[in-house]
Short mmCIF file of C-alpha atoms in Angstrom, two decimals:
data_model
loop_
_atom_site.label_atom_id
_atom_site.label_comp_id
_atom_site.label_asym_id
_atom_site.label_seq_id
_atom_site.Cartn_x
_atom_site.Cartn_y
_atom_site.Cartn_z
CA UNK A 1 26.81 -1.63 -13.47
CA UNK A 2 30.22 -0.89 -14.34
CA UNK A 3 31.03 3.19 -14.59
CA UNK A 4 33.73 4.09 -17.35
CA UNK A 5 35.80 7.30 -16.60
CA UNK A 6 36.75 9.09 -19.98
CA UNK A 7 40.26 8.20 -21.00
CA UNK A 8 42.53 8.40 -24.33
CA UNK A 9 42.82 5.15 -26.44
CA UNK A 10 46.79 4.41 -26.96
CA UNK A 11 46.18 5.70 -31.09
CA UNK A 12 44.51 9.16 -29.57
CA UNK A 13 41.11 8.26 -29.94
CA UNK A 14 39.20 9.97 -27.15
CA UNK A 15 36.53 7.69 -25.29
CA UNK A 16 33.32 9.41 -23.92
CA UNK A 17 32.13 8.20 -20.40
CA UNK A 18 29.85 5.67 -20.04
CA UNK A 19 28.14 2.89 -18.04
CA UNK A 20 28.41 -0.73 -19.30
CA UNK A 21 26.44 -3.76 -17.96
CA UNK A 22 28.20 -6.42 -16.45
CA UNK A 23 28.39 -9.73 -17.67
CA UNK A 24 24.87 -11.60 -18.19
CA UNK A 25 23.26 -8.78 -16.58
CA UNK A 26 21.47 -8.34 -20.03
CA UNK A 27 20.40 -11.58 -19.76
CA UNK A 28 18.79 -11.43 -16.42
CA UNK A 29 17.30 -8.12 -17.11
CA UNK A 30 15.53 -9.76 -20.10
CA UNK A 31 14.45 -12.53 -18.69
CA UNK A 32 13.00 -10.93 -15.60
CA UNK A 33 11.59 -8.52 -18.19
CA UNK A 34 10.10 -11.45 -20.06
CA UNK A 35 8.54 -12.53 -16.48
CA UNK A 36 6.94 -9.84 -15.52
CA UNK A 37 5.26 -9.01 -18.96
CA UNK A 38 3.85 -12.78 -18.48
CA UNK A 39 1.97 -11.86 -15.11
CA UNK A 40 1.06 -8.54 -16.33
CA UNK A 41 -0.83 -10.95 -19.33
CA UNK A 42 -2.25 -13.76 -17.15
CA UNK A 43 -3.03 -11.30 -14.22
CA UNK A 44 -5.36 -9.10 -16.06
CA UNK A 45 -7.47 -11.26 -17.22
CA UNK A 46 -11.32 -10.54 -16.78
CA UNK A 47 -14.56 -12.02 -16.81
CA UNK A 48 -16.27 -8.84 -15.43
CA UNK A 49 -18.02 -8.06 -19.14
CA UNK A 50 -21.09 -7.56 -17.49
CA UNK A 51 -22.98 -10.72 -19.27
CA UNK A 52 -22.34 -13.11 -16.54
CA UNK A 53 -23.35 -10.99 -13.74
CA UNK A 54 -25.89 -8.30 -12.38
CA UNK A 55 -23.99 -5.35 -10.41
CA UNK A 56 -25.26 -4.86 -6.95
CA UNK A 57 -27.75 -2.80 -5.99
CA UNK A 58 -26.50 -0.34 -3.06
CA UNK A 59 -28.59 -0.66 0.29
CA UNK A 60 -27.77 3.15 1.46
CA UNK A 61 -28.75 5.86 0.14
CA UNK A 62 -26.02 8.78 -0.28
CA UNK A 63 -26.15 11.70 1.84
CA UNK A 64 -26.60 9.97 5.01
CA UNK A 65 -28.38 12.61 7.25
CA UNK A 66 -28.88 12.36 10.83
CA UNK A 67 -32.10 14.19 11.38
CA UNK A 68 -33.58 12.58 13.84
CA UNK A 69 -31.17 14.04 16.51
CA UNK A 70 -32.50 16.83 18.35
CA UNK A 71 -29.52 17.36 21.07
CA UNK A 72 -26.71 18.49 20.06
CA UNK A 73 -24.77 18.48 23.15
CA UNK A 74 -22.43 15.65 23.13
CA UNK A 75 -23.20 13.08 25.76
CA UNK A 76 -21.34 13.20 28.74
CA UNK A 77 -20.23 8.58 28.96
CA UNK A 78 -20.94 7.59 33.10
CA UNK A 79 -18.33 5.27 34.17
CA UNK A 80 -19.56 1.89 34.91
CA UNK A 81 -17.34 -0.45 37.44
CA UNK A 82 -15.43 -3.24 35.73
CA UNK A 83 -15.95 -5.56 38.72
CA UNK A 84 -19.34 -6.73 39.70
CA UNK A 85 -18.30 -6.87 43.39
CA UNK A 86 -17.37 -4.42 45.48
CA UNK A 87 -13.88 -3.52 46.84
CA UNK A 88 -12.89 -2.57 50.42
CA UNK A 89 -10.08 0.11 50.21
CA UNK A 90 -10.14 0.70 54.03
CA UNK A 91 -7.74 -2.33 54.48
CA UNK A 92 -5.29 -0.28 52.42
CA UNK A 93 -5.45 2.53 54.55
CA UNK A 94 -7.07 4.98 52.18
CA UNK A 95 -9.90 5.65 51.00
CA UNK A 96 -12.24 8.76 51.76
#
């Protein structure tokens, strides 16, 4: 978007700056206007009315409470081996 300093007119007239658009950027801007209010229309359309279709019924029921937990130590996890074989770490000349 062009920017237009202020500036004098040759018969004295004094000229206010402004911003101008530039050539068939008005047309662009409407048209992608023009676009935009069409998916705005077709995108919102909705069917939900509540005739068609019962809501669902929630299968939990709000506040979740764990009572049935009587430690409240935090479990300590046991490492399990990844392999189900075992390995021989004398050949590498450590081990303990």
């Amino acid at each position: 978007m062009p920017i237009v300093r202020p500036y004098v007119r040759s018969d004295g007239t004094p000229v206010r700056g402004h911003t101008r658009w530039a050539p068939g950027a008005r047309r662009e801007m409407t048209v992608f206007a023009v676009f935009c209010l069409a998916v705005l229309g077709f995108g919102n359309t909705s069917t939900a009315d509540g005739t068609d279709s019962q809501s669902p019924t929630p299968s939990v029921t709000y506040p979740i409470r764990f009572d049935h937990t009587t430690n409240d130590a935090p479990r300590v996890a046991v490492p399990h081996p990844t392999v189900s074989y075992p390995i021989d770490l004398s050949a590498l000349g450590g081990g303990r």
